[in-house]
Tab-separated table of C-alpha atoms and ligand atoms in Angstrom:
chain	number	residue	atom	x	y	z
A	1	UNK	CA	73.080	74.341	90.368
A	2	UNK	CA	70.854	75.558	86.985
A	3	UNK	CA	69.233	72.735	86.503
A	4	UNK	CA	67.592	72.521	90.236
A	5	UNK	CA	67.394	76.288	90.128
A	6	UNK	CA	65.556	77.006	86.318
A	7	UNK	CA	66.506	81.387	86.146
A	8	UNK	CA	63.752	83.226	86.320
A	9	UNK	CA	63.557	85.990	83.713
A	10	UNK	CA	62.973	88.342	86.137
A	11	UNK	CA	64.439	88.219	89.457
A	12	UNK	CA	63.721	89.841	92.798
A	13	UNK	CA	66.102	91.130	94.962
A	14	UNK	CA	65.812	88.104	97.023
A	15	UNK	CA	66.411	85.606	94.102
A	16	UNK	CA	70.129	88.566	93.393
A	17	UNK	CA	70.635	88.033	96.909
A	18	UNK	CA	71.265	84.558	97.214
A	19	UNK	CA	73.856	84.579	94.133
A	20	UNK	CA	77.547	85.055	94.405
A	21	UNK	CA	78.351	88.589	94.142
A	22	UNK	CA	80.076	87.767	90.218
A	23	UNK	CA	76.343	86.517	89.205
A	24	UNK	CA	74.865	89.189	90.744
A	25	UNK	CA	77.035	91.927	89.209
A	26	UNK	CA	77.268	90.346	85.994
A	27	UNK	CA	73.140	90.038	85.529
A	28	UNK	CA	72.976	94.008	86.338
A	29	UNK	CA	75.870	94.360	83.590
A	30	UNK	CA	73.865	92.603	80.817
A	31	UNK	CA	70.912	93.774	82.110
A	32	UNK	CA	72.260	97.385	80.958
A	33	UNK	CA	73.912	95.581	78.120
A	34	UNK	CA	76.765	96.612	79.254
A	35	UNK	CA	80.067	95.163	78.085
A	36	UNK	CA	82.578	93.497	80.537
A	37	UNK	CA	85.393	92.857	78.669
A	38	UNK	CA	89.068	92.493	80.899
A	39	UNK	CA	89.615	95.970	80.179
A	40	UNK	CA	86.536	97.574	80.856
A	41	UNK	CA	85.362	99.386	83.850
A	42	UNK	CA	82.065	97.800	85.929
A	43	UNK	CA	82.553	99.879	88.870
A	44	UNK	CA	79.164	101.443	88.707
A	45	UNK	CA	77.193	97.821	88.375
A	46	UNK	CA	79.578	96.595	92.247
A	47	UNK	CA	77.168	97.497	95.121
A	48	UNK	CA	78.559	98.438	99.010
A	49	UNK	CA	80.428	95.351	100.364
A	50	UNK	CA	80.120	93.508	97.082
A	51	UNK	CA	84.148	94.038	96.619
A	52	UNK	CA	85.058	91.605	99.742
A	53	UNK	CA	82.764	89.252	98.351
A	54	UNK	CA	83.919	89.159	95.068
A	55	UNK	CA	87.392	88.539	97.121
A	56	UNK	CA	86.336	85.740	98.763
A	57	UNK	CA	84.790	84.586	95.856
A	58	UNK	CA	88.296	84.769	93.767
A	59	UNK	CA	90.401	83.345	97.006
A	60	UNK	CA	88.296	80.008	96.982
A	61	UNK	CA	88.322	79.873	93.365
A	62	UNK	CA	91.900	80.687	92.860
A	63	UNK	CA	92.154	77.640	96.019
A	64	UNK	CA	90.983	75.122	93.277
A	65	UNK	CA	93.473	76.146	90.543
A	66	UNK	CA	96.590	75.896	93.342
A	67	UNK	CA	94.455	72.094	93.590
A	68	UNK	CA	94.158	71.454	90.198
A	69	UNK	CA	98.299	72.395	89.945
A	70	UNK	CA	98.353	69.623	92.716
A	71	UNK	CA	100.071	71.763	94.972
A	72	UNK	CA	99.593	71.297	98.881
A	73	UNK	CA	98.924	74.339	99.726
A	74	UNK	CA	98.366	72.941	103.461
A	75	UNK	CA	101.775	71.131	104.281
A	76	UNK	CA	103.496	73.820	101.985
A	77	UNK	CA	103.898	77.401	104.301
A	78	UNK	CA	104.542	78.962	101.391
A	79	UNK	CA	101.822	79.001	99.550
A	80	UNK	CA	99.321	78.560	102.588
A	81	UNK	CA	97.957	82.064	101.853
A	82	UNK	CA	98.458	82.467	98.243
A	83	UNK	CA	95.269	82.146	97.194
A	84	UNK	CA	94.155	84.770	99.252
A	85	UNK	CA	97.604	86.898	98.451
A	86	UNK	CA	96.310	86.949	94.475
A	87	UNK	CA	92.446	87.785	95.178
A	88	UNK	CA	93.543	90.874	96.803
A	89	UNK	CA	96.124	91.455	94.345
A	90	UNK	CA	93.902	91.021	91.642
A	91	UNK	CA	91.212	93.049	92.762
A	92	UNK	CA	92.452	95.623	94.711
A	93	UNK	CA	95.961	96.813	92.873
A	94	UNK	CA	96.692	94.848	89.646
A	95	UNK	CA	93.261	95.444	88.133
A	96	UNK	CA	92.328	97.770	90.482
A	97	UNK	CA	91.179	99.939	87.364
A	98	UNK	CA	88.015	97.733	86.559
A	99	UNK	CA	86.464	97.825	90.003
A	100	UNK	CA	86.608	101.144	91.272
A	101	UNK	CA	85.132	104.816	89.710
A	102	UNK	CA	87.462	106.929	88.239
A	103	UNK	CA	89.368	109.046	89.863
A	104	UNK	CA	88.118	112.721	90.833
A	105	UNK	CA	89.554	114.919	88.239
A	106	UNK	CA	88.377	118.948	88.265
A	107	UNK	CA	88.866	120.410	85.427
A	108	UNK	CA	88.867	123.874	85.124
A	109	UNK	CA	88.398	126.417	82.004
A	110	UNK	CA	91.485	127.435	79.770
A	111	UNK	CA	91.202	131.357	81.037
A	112	UNK	CA	95.159	131.966	80.272
A	113	UNK	CA	93.785	131.032	76.816
A	114	UNK	CA	97.012	128.658	76.279
A	115	UNK	CA	97.849	127.176	73.111
A	116	UNK	CA	101.151	126.147	73.602
A	117	UNK	CA	102.068	121.992	73.085
A	118	UNK	CA	102.188	120.576	76.566
A	119	UNK	CA	104.095	117.361	77.339
A	120	UNK	CA	103.265	115.225	80.340
A	121	UNK	CA	105.454	111.957	81.104
A	122	UNK	CA	107.076	109.750	81.126
A	123	UNK	CA	104.417	108.164	83.489
A	124	UNK	CA	104.785	104.802	84.268
A	125	UNK	CA	102.466	102.259	83.681
A	126	UNK	CA	101.819	98.855	85.528
A	127	UNK	CA	99.595	96.847	83.629
A	128	UNK	CA	98.803	93.208	82.895
A	129	UNK	CA	98.103	91.000	79.177
A	130	UNK	CA	94.910	90.297	78.931
A	131	UNK	CA	96.357	86.940	76.799
A	132	UNK	CA	98.304	85.670	79.729
A	133	UNK	CA	97.807	87.791	82.483
A	134	UNK	CA	101.829	88.263	82.806
A	135	UNK	CA	103.029	92.181	83.507
A	136	UNK	CA	103.609	94.650	80.998
A	137	UNK	CA	105.588	97.499	82.677
A	138	UNK	CA	106.281	100.668	80.436
A	139	UNK	CA	105.895	104.518	80.280
A	140	UNK	CA	103.239	106.714	78.374
A	141	UNK	CA	103.373	110.544	77.335
A	142	UNK	CA	100.873	112.696	76.374
A	143	UNK	CA	101.051	115.612	74.716
A	144	UNK	CA	98.281	118.203	74.206
A	145	UNK	CA	97.635	120.997	72.247
A	146	UNK	CA	95.031	123.116	74.273
A	147	UNK	CA	92.611	125.722	72.589
A	148	UNK	CA	90.735	128.383	74.571
A	149	UNK	CA	87.857	126.174	74.823
A	150	UNK	CA	89.523	123.268	75.976
A	151	UNK	CA	89.315	122.086	79.861
A	152	UNK	CA	92.471	122.183	81.595
A	153	UNK	CA	93.246	119.124	84.107
A	154	UNK	CA	96.303	119.240	87.085
A	155	UNK	CA	99.542	117.321	85.809
A	156	UNK	CA	99.062	115.041	88.075
A	157	UNK	CA	96.164	113.716	87.102
A	158	UNK	CA	96.949	112.459	84.232
A	159	UNK	CA	98.948	110.075	85.443
A	160	UNK	CA	96.371	109.049	87.733
A	161	UNK	CA	93.467	108.660	84.788
A	162	UNK	CA	96.712	107.141	82.785
A	163	UNK	CA	97.187	104.575	86.202
A	164	UNK	CA	92.819	103.643	86.415
A	165	UNK	CA	93.044	102.866	82.797
A	166	UNK	CA	96.085	100.762	82.815
A	167	UNK	CA	95.673	98.610	86.119
A	168	UNK	CA	93.528	96.520	84.015
A	169	UNK	CA	94.197	93.336	81.852
A	170	UNK	CA	94.867	95.188	78.541
A	171	UNK	CA	95.994	94.989	75.390
A	172	UNK	CA	98.470	98.103	74.432
A	173	UNK	CA	96.674	99.260	71.368
A	174	UNK	CA	93.529	99.148	73.120
A	175	UNK	CA	95.294	100.764	76.082
A	176	UNK	CA	96.213	103.745	74.703
A	177	UNK	CA	92.900	104.116	72.597
A	178	UNK	CA	90.868	104.099	75.702
A	179	UNK	CA	93.800	106.759	77.465
A	180	UNK	CA	93.111	108.907	74.588
A	181	UNK	CA	88.993	108.613	74.408
A	182	UNK	CA	89.196	109.075	77.900
A	183	UNK	CA	91.123	112.497	77.997
A	184	UNK	CA	89.825	113.958	74.519
A	185	UNK	CA	86.490	113.748	76.224
A	186	UNK	CA	87.483	115.734	79.499
A	187	UNK	CA	90.253	117.823	77.771
A	188	UNK	CA	88.752	118.451	74.849
A	189	UNK	CA	92.087	119.613	73.340
A	190	UNK	CA	92.604	120.988	69.146
A	191	UNK	CA	95.561	118.261	69.480
A	192	UNK	CA	96.557	114.925	71.431
A	193	UNK	CA	99.369	112.501	71.305
A	194	UNK	CA	99.601	109.700	73.001
A	195	UNK	CA	103.007	107.385	73.056
A	196	UNK	CA	102.830	103.752	75.036
A	197	UNK	CA	106.644	101.790	75.125
A	198	UNK	CA	106.365	98.721	77.358
A	199	UNK	CA	107.548	95.277	78.138
A	200	UNK	CA	105.470	92.689	77.653
A	201	UNK	CA	106.535	90.035	80.392
A	202	UNK	CA	104.752	86.789	78.732
A	203	UNK	CA	107.813	87.627	75.761
A	204	UNK	CA	110.384	86.672	78.221
A	205	UNK	CA	108.682	84.349	80.813
A	206	UNK	CA	107.110	81.553	78.040
A	207	UNK	CA	106.666	80.891	74.418
A	208	UNK	CA	109.378	82.200	72.548
A	209	UNK	CA	111.304	83.917	75.046
A	210	UNK	CA	112.620	86.349	73.082
A	211	UNK	CA	113.842	89.432	74.869
A	212	UNK	CA	112.832	91.929	71.689
A	213	UNK	CA	109.674	92.343	73.723
A	214	UNK	CA	109.665	95.955	73.926
A	215	UNK	CA	106.460	97.261	71.954
A	216	UNK	CA	105.689	101.275	71.207
A	217	UNK	CA	102.584	102.359	69.693
A	218	UNK	CA	100.606	105.847	69.323
A	219	UNK	CA	97.457	107.483	68.710
A	220	UNK	CA	97.851	110.875	67.147
A	221	UNK	CA	95.074	112.990	66.848
A	222	UNK	CA	93.232	116.448	65.484
A	223	UNK	CA	96.317	118.769	65.158
A	224	UNK	CA	98.804	116.012	65.620
A	225	UNK	CA	97.479	114.144	62.741
A	226	UNK	CA	97.661	117.530	60.292
A	227	UNK	CA	100.482	118.991	61.111
A	228	UNK	CA	103.587	117.225	60.764
A	229	UNK	CA	105.640	119.878	62.425
A	230	UNK	CA	103.769	119.774	65.810
A	231	UNK	CA	104.367	115.659	65.649
A	232	UNK	CA	107.887	116.333	64.774
A	233	UNK	CA	108.402	118.588	67.899
A	234	UNK	CA	106.076	116.027	70.740
A	235	UNK	CA	108.224	113.305	69.110
A	236	UNK	CA	111.736	115.184	69.073
A	237	UNK	CA	111.040	116.266	72.953
A	238	UNK	CA	110.567	112.786	73.938
A	239	UNK	CA	113.877	111.576	71.996
A	240	UNK	CA	115.284	114.004	74.756
A	241	UNK	CA	113.426	112.784	77.201
A	242	UNK	CA	115.333	108.846	76.894
A	243	UNK	CA	112.426	107.308	74.534
A	244	UNK	CA	114.483	104.354	73.486
B	301	LIG	ZN1	100.772	87.788	76.584
């Protein structure tokens, strides 16, 4: 293909429309100098109708994977539609957070001047590891210390933003940092603390088959870094909420 059609430096829309959707989207990403790692959101580079094209593309590649695994997807009724199911699952469920825009969040000024520690959680986490695409299931707790200039968001929105960031192939340390960055930017609190505890299925299913697959990590920012009492208060409230 590459030999037949040398890539011109500036493609026209007509050239682009002949490319598979994934190449078209990649072309826009590269042009904009936008990173597209597994845990990056690329929603604003995807145009109407292209998600369906991506689904068809992933389905056909997944079909090739099954073929390479020497699975007879024609006679085996269990795997007839596996390629289609997996494509749909990746794009619209488990990696959805890469392809859709951030959920709409209404921020409202801190009119009551709340400045008490607020804890949200546990928020259920369903993610996947970037290394093996195996599930990561866990929980997240978020501690916020607002000040009078903070923008408050509804409690359920913390869970929605968390879900949006986690439903991508992730690395746990990067996932909590991404979540912290997003919340810092929206809420602008004096302090932000996030604790994530998750079970990494690639540890059970493959490799060492180690049952010690729970991983806990945290991000502490602002007041939570400076104030040991605040940090203790947050962590002690979590232990009451059954953090193992
Ligand atoms: Zn893994």
